[in-house]
Coordinates of C-alpha atoms in Angstrom, one line a residue:
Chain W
X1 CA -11.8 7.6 32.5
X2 CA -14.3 8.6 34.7
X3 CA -17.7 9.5 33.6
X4 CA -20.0 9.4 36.3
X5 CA -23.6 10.5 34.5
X6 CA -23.0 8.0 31.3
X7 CA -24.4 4.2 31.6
X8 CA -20.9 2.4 31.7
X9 CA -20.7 -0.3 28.9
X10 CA -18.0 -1.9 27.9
X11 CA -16.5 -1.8 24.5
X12 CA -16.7 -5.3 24.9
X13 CA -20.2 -5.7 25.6
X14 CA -20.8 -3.7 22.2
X15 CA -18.9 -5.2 20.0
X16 CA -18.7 -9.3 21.2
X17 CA -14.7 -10.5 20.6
X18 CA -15.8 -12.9 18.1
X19 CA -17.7 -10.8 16.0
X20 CA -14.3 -8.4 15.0
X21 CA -11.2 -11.6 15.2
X22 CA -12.7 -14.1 13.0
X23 CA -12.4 -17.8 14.3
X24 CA -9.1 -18.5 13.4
X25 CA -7.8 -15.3 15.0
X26 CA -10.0 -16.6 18.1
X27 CA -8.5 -20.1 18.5
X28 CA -5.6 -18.6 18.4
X29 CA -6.0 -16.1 21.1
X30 CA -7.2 -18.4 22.7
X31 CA -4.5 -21.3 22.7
X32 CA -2.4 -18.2 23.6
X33 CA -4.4 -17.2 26.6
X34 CA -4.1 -20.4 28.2
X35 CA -0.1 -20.1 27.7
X36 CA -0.4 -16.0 29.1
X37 CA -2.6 -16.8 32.1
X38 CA 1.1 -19.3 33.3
X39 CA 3.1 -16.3 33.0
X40 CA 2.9 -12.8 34.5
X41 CA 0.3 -10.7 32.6
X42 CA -0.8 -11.2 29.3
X43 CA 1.6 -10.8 27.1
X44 CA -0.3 -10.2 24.1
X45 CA -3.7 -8.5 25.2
X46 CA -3.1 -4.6 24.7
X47 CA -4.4 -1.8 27.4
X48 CA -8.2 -1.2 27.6
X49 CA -9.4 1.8 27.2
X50 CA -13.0 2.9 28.1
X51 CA -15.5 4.6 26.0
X52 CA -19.1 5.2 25.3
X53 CA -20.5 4.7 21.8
X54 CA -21.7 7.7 20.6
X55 CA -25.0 7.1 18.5
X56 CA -24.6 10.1 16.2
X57 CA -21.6 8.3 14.6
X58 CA -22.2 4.7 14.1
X59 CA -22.2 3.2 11.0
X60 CA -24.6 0.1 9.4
X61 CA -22.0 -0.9 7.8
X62 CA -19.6 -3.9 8.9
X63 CA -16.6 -3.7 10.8
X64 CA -13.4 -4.2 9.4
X65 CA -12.1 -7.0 11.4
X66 CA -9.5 -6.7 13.9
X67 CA -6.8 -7.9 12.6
X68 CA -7.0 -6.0 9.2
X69 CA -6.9 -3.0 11.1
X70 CA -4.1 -3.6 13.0
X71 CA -2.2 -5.9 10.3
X72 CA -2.5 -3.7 7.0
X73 CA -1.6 -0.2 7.5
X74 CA 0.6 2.6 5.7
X75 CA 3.0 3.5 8.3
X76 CA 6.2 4.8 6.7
X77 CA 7.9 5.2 9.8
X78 CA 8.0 1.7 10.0
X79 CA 8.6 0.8 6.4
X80 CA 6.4 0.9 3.0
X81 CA 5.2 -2.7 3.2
X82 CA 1.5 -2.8 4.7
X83 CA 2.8 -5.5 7.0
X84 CA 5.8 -3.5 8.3
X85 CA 4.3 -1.5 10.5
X86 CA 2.5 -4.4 13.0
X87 CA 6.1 -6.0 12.7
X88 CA 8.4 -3.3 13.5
X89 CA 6.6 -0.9 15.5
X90 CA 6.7 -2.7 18.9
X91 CA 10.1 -0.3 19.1
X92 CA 7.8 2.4 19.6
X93 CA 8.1 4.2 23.2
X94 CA 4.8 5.7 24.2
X95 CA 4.9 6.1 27.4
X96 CA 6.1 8.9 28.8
X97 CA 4.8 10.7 25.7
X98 CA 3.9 14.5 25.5
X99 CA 2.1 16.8 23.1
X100 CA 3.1 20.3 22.5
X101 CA 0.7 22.1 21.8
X102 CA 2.4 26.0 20.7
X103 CA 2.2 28.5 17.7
X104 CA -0.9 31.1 17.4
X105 CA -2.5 30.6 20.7
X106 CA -2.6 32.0 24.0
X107 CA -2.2 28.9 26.3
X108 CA 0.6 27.1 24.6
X109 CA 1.2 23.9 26.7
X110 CA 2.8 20.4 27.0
X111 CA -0.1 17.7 27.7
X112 CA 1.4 14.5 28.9
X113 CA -0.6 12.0 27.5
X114 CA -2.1 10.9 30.7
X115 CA -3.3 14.7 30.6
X116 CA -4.8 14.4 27.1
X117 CA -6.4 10.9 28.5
X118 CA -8.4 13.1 30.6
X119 CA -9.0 16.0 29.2
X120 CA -12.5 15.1 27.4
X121 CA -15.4 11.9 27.6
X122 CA -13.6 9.1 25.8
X123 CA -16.4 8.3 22.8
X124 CA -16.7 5.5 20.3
X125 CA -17.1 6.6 17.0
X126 CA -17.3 4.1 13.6
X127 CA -16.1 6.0 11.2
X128 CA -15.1 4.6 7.5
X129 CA -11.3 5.2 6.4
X130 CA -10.6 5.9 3.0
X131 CA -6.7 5.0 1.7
X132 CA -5.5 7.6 -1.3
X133 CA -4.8 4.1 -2.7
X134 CA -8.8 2.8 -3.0
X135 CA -8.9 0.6 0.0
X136 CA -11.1 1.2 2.7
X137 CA -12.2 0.4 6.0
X138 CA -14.7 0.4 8.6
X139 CA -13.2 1.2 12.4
X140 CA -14.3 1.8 15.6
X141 CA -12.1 4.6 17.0
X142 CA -12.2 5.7 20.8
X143 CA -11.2 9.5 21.4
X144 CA -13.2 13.1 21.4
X145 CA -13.3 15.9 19.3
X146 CA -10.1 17.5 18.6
X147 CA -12.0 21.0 19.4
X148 CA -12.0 19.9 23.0
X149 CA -8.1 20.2 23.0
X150 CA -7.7 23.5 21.2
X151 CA -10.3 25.1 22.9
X152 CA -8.1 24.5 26.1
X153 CA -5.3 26.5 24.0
X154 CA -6.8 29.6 22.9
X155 CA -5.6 29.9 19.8
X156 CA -5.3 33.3 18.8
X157 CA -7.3 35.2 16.0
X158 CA -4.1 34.3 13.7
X159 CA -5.0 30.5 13.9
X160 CA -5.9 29.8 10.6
X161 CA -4.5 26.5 10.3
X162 CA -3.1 23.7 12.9
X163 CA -0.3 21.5 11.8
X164 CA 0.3 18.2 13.0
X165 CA 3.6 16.8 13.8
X166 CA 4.8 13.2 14.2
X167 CA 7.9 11.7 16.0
X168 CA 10.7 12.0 15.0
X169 CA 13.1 9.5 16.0
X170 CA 15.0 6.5 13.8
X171 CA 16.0 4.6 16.8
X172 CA 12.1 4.1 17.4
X173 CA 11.1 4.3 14.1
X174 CA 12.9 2.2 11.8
X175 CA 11.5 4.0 8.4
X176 CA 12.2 7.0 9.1
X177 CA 16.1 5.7 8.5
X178 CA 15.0 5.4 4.7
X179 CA 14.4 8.7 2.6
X180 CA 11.0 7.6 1.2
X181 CA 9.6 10.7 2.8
X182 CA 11.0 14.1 4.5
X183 CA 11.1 13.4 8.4
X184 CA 9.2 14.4 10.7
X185 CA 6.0 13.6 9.2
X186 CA 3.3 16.2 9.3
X187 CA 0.2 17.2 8.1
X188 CA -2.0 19.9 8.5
X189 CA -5.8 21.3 8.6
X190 CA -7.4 24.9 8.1
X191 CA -9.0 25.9 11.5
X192 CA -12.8 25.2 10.7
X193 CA -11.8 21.5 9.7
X194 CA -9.7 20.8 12.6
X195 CA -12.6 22.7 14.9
X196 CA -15.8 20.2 12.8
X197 CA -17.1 17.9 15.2
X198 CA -16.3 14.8 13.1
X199 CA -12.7 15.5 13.4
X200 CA -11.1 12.9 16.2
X201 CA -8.7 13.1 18.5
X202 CA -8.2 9.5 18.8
X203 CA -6.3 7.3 21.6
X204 CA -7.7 3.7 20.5
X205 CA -10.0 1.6 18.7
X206 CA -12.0 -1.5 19.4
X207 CA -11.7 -1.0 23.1
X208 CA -8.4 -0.9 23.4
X209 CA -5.6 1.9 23.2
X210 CA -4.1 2.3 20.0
X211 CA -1.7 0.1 19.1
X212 CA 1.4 1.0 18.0
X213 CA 1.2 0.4 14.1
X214 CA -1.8 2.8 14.4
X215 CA -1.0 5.6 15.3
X216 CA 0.2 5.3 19.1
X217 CA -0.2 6.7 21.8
X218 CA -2.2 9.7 19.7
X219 CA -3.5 10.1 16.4
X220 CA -5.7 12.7 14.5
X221 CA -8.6 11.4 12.5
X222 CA -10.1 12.7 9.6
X223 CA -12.7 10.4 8.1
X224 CA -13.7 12.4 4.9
X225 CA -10.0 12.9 4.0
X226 CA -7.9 10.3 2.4
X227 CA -5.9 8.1 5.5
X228 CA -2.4 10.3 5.0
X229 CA -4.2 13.3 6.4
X230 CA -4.7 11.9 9.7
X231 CA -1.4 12.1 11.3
X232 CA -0.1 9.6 13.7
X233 CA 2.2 9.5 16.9
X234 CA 1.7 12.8 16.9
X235 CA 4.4 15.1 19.8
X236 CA 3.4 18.5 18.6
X237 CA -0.1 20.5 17.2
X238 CA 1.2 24.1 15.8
X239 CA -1.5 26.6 15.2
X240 CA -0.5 28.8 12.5
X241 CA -1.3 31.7 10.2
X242 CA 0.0 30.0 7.1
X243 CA -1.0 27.0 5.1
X244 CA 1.6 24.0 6.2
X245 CA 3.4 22.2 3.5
X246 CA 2.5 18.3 4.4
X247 CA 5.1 15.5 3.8
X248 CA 3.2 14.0 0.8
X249 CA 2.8 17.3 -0.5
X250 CA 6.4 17.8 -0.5
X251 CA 7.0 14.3 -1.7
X252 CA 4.4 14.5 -4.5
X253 CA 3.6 18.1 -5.1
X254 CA 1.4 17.0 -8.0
X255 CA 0.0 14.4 -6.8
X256 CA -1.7 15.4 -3.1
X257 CA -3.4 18.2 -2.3
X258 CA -3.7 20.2 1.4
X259 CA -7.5 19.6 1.4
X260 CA -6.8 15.8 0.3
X261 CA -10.9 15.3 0.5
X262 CA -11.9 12.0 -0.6
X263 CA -13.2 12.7 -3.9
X264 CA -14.0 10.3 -6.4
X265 CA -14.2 13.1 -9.3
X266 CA -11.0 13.8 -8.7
X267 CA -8.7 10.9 -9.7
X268 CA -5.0 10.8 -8.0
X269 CA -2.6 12.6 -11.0
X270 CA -1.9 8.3 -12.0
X271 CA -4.9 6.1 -10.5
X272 CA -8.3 6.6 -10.5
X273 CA -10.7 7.3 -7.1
X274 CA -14.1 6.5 -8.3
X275 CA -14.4 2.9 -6.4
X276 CA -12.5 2.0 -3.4
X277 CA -12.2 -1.9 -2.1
X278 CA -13.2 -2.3 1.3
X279 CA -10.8 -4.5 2.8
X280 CA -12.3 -7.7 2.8
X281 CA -14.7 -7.6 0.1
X282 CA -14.1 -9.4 -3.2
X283 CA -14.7 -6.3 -6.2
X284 CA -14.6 -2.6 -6.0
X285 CA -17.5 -0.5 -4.6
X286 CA -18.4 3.2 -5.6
X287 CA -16.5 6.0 -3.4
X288 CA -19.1 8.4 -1.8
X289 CA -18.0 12.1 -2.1
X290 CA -16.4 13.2 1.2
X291 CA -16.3 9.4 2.1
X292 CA -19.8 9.6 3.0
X293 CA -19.9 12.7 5.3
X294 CA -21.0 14.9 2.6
X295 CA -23.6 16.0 4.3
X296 CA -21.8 17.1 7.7
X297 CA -18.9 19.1 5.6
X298 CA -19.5 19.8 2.3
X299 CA -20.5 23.0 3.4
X300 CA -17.0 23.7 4.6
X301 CA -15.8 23.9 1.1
X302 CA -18.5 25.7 -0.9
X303 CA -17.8 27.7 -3.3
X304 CA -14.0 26.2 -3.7
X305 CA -13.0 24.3 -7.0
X306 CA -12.2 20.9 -5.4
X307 CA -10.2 20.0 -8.5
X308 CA -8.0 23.1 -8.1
X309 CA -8.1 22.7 -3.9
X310 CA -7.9 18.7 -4.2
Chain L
X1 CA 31.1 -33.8 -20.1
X2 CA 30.6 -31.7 -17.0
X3 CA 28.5 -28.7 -16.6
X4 CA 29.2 -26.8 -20.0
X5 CA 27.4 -30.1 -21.9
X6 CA 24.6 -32.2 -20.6
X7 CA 23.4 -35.2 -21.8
X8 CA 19.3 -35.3 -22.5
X9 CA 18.5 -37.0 -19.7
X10 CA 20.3 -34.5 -17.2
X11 CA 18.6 -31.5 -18.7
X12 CA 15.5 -33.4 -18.3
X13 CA 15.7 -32.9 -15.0
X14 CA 17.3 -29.3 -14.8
X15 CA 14.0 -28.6 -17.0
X16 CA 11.8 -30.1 -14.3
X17 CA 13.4 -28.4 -11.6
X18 CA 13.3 -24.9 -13.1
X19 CA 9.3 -25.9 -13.7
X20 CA 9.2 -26.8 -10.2
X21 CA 10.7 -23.4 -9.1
X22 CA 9.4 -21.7 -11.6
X23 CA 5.6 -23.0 -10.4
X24 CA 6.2 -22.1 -7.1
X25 CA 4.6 -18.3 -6.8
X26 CA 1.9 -19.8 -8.1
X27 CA 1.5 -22.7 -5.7
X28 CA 2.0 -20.4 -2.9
X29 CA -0.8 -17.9 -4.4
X30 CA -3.3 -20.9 -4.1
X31 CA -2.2 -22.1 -1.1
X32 CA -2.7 -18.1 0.7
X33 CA -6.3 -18.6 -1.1
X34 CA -7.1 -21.4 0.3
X35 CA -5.7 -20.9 3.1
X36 CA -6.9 -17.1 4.0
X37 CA -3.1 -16.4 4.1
X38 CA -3.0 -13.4 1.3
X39 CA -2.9 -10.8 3.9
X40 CA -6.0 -8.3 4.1
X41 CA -6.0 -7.2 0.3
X42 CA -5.9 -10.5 -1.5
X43 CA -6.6 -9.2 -4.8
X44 CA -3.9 -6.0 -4.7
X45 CA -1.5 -9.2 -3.3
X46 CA -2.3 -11.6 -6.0
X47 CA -2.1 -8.3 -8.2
X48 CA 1.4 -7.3 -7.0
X49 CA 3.0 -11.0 -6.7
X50 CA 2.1 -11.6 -10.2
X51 CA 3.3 -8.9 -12.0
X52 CA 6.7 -9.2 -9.6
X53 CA 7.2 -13.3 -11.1
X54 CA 6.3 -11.9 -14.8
X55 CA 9.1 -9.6 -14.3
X56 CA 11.5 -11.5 -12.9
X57 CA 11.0 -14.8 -15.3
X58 CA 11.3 -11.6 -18.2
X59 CA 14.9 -10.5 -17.1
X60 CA 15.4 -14.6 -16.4
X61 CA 15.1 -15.0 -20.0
X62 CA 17.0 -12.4 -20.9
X63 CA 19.9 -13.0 -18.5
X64 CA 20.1 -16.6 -20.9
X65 CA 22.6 -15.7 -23.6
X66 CA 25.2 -13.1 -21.5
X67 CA 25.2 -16.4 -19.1
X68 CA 25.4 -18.2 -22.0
X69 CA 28.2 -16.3 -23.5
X70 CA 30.3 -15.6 -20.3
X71 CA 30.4 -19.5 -19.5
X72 CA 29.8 -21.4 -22.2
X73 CA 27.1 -23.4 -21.0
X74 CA 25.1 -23.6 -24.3
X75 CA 22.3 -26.2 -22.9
X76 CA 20.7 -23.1 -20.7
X77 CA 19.3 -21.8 -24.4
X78 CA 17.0 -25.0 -24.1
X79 CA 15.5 -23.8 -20.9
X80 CA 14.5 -20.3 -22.2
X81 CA 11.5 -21.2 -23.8
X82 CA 9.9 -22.6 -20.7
X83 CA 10.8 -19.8 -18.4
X84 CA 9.5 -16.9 -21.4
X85 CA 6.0 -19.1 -21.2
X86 CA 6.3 -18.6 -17.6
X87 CA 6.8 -15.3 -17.8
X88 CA 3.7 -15.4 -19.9
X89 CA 1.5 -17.7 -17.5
X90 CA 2.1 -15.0 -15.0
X91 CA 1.5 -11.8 -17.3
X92 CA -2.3 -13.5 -17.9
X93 CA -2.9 -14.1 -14.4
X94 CA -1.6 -10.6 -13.9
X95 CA -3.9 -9.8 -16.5
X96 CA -6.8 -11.8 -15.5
X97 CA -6.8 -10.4 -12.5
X98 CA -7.1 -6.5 -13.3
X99 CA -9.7 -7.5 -15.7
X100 CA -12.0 -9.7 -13.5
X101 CA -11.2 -9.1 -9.6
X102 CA -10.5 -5.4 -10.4
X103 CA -12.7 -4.3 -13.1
X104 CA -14.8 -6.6 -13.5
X105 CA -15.2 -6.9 -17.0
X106 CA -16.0 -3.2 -16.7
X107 CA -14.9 -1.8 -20.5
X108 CA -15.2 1.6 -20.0
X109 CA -13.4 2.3 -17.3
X110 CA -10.9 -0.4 -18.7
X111 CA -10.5 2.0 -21.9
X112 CA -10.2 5.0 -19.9
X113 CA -7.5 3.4 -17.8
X114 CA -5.4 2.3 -20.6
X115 CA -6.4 5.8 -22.0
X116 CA -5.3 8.2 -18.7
X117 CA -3.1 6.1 -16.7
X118 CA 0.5 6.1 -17.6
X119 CA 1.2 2.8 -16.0
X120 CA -1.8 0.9 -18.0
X121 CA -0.8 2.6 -21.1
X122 CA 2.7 1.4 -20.7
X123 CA 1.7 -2.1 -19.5
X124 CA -0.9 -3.2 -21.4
X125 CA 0.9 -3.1 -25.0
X126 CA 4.0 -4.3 -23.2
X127 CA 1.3 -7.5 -21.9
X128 CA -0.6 -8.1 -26.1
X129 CA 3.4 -7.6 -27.3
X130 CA 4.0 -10.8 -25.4
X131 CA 1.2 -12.6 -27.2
X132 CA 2.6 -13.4 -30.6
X133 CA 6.1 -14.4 -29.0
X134 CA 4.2 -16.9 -26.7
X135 CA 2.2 -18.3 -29.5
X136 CA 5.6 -18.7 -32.0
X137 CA 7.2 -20.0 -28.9
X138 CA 7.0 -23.3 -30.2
X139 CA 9.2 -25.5 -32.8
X140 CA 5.9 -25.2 -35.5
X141 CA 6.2 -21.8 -35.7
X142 CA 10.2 -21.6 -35.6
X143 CA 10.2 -23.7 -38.8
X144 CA 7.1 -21.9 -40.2
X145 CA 8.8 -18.4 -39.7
X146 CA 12.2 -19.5 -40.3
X147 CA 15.2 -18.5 -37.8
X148 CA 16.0 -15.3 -39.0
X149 CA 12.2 -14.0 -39.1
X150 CA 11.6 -16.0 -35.8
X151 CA 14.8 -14.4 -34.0
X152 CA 13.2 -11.0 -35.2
X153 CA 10.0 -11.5 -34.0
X154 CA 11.4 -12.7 -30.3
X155 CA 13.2 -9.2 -30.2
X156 CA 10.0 -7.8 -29.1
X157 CA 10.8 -9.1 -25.6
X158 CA 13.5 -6.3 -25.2
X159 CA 10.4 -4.2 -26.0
X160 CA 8.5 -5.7 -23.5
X161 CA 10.8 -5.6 -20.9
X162 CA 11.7 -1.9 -20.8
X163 CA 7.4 -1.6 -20.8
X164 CA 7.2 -3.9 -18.3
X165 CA 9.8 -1.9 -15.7
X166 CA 8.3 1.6 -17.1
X167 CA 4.8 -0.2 -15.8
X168 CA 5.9 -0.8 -12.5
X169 CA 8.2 2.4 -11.7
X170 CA 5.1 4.5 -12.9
X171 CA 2.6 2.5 -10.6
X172 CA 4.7 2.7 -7.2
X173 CA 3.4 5.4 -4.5
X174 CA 6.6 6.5 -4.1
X175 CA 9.1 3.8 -2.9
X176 CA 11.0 2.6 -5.9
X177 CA 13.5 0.5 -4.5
X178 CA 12.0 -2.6 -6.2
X179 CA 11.6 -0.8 -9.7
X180 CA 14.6 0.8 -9.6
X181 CA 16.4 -3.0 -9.1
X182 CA 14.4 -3.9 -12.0
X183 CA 15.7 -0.5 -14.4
X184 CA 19.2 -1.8 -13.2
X185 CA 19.1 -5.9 -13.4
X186 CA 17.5 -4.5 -17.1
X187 CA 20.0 -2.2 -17.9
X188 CA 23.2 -5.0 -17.1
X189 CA 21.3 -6.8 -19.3
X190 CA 20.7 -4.8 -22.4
X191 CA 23.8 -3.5 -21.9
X192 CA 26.2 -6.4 -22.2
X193 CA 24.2 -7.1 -25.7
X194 CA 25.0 -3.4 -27.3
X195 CA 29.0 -4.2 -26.0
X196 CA 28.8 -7.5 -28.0
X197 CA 27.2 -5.5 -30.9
X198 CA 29.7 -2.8 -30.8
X199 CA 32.4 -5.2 -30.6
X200 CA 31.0 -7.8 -33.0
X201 CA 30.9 -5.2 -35.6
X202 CA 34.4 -3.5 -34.6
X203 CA 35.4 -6.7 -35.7
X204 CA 33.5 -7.3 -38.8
X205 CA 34.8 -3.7 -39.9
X206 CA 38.4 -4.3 -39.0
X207 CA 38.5 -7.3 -41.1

């Protein structure tokens, strides 16, 4: 990424190593370093990727550590266990990888990926993630504003919603061999969510490129929505005039919601969303309306009766 | 003598060796907590494994008499009780667990649970029904009660058992491989005692 006028820091230089693996992790790492530096290139270290923190999203609260976030993560594709997906993803292809970006706009376009790399400042943004299931964490994710990309598309004045679409492909995805879910994946914003500024286009997080089991090689994020709603390994963004029926709404009609905004009013049809654990913390804390961002998009949805939209 | 009778001292030690086994989801629980190997959720994994052994050592004790039955072996009776208190070691840390690393000893929202959530509903009688046949699981209370009243009493577990699977199906996000194993492994199980019934009294009435 090039981005001449911004002070270059390294991810690395904002966030020391040892402050996200905790020791273990480290000694680790570092036994296997010194085995990786006698062969050729690191087997283990994943691709940097560049980025500049961007103050209005940071967060005072602490990170989730590294290897939570890349070891505990609802990936059907790759099975329902929260392990499965750091174990079975490395079958995942991503590169060469394209987006097709089509439906209700007047540039429709496929972005390699090294395209969509390019196509906006890489930014770090700590944002907190809220699971339908009441965990939670805190991540730093690298990417820009998804209104970056569509404004590159046009979308036409029939654009009331963008749907997102996830590979679909058994040989690289494992899951998606099991009927747990309707394949592809997919999920789905109205316009003015999917144009708010809080609403990533994500390529990585804690300096590095996304691995696999999250999301690779591009994911949506939606940090006042519960975790389904930001779609992974995504190949195709349709713009379209009608509300998209998600997988989990199709799975669970009853039970999630389009607007799927993290609401602790509104329990899940069988479990309660009033507290949430944050992954790595011993008992349950309160969940903040919107996940916290109430402030930023609250305003989106006034007026609507978020138990009826939920 | 063979494998249909044992002497006392043999099924002294198949009784120490099903403790063994039966201790070992526990051992390995502690060992993860010591050892920071419980994965990133501790508490949903200490949640999850629990309720998975109470289950398990439930349709254990329940698979006794068919195996019993189909081969004779009439000493595996005399392990049952140890593997039902199992099953009930595990329910209470099951238990304990939702109440303090969950709630927190946090009433309300403990009533409203059992109140609004299906799968607390379902689970938490299915855990107090397991209370009196733990407590008469003992050779006091057998005599106390008598056999007949005792043998009554213990029926519960079939009770507890359908509860118990009912808990888990209703809980799952949506992949039910595991409870629907459970519904089946419970249904073999129930079912081979209604076809003894049946024919029991098909005899009886043809007398």
């Amino acid at each position: 990424m090039r981005h001449k006028n911004n002070t270059r820091i390294l991810p690395s230089e904002i966030t020391p190593r040892e402050h996200y693996y905790d020791r273990r992790r480290f000694m680790q790492l570092a036994a296997g370093a010194s085995i990786a530096s006698l062969l050729p290139g690191p087997l283990w270290a994943a691709d940097k990727l560049e980025a500049s923190p961007n103050k209005a999203y940071q967060l005072a609260e602490e990170k989730t550590p590294y290897k939570d976030v890349t070891g505990y993560n609802n990936f059907y594709e790759f099975g329902t266990g929260k392990g499965d997906p750091a174990q079975y993803a490395h079958t995942l292809k991503t590169r060469p990888w394209t987006v097709t970006v089509e439906g209700e706009v007047h540039k429709p376009k496929t972005f390699a990926i090294e395209e969509l790399l390019k196509l906006a400042a890489m930014e770090e943004r700590v944002y907190r993630l809220r699971c339908v299931e009441a965990w939670s964490m805190v991540i730093p994710w690298i990417g820009y504003p998804l209104s970056e990309l569509v404004k590159q598309v046009e979308p036409t004045g029939n654009a009331k919603f963008v749907e997102f679409i996830t590979l679909d492909d058994p040989m690289q995805m494992p899951g998606q061999r099991s009927t747990v879910l309707e394949w592809p994946y997919n999920e789905g914003l109205r316009m003015d969510e999917a144009m708010h500024p809080l609403t990533l286009l994500t390529f990585g997080l804690y300096g590095e490129m996304l691995p696999n089991q999250n999301g690779a090689p591009i994911r949506i994020v939606v940090p006042w929505k519960y975790g389904f709603k930001s779609a992974k390994s995504i190949v195709k963004i349709r713009f379209t005039e009608h509300q998209p029926v998600s997988a989990w709404m199709k799975a669970g009609p009853s039970e999630y919601g389009f607007y799927s905004n993290v609401n602790p009013e509104v329990d899940h049809a069988r479990w309660s969303q009033a507290k949430e654990r944050r992954i790595g913390d011993f008992f349950k804390r309160p969940t903040l309306p919107f996940n916290g961002y109430a402030d930023q998009v609250a305003g989106l949805y006034s007026g609507m009766d978020l138990q009826k939209y939920f | 003598m063979g494998i249909k009778q044992l002497d006392e001292k043999t099924l002294g030690w198949v009784k120490a060796i099903i403790f063994l086994l039966a201790l070992i989801p526990f051992i390995r629980l502690v060992i993860g907590g010591i050892t920071d190997g419980l994965g990133a959720n501790p508490i949903e994994k200490i949640t999850r494994s629990t309720g998975y052994w109470t289950l398990t050592l439930i349709m254990v004790t329940l698979a006794i008499t068919p195996l019993r039955k189909l081969t004779g072996w009439h000493w595996l009776t005399r392990t049952r009780r140890m593997l039902g208190l199992f099953a009930f070691f595990y329910v209470c840390l099951h238990f304990l667990t939702y109440l303090v690393l969950d709630q927190f000893f946090d009433w309300g929202s403990i009533i409203k649970d059992i109140i609004k959530r299906p799968y607390i509903t379902v689970g938490f009688p299915s855990f107090l029904l397991l209370i009196p046949l733990a407590v008469t699981s003992n050779n006091a209370m057998i005599k106390k009660l008598g056999g007949k009243r005792w043998r009554w009493l213990h029926r519960l577990v079939y009770a507890v058992a359908v509860g118990g699977v009912v808990h888990y199906w209703w809980l799952v996000k949506k992949d039910l491989t595991n409870p629907v194993i459970f519904a089946a492994v419970l249904a073999i199980l129930l079912g081979f005692r209604l076809v003894y019934w049946w024919r029991g009294k098909q005899v009886a009435s043809s007398r």
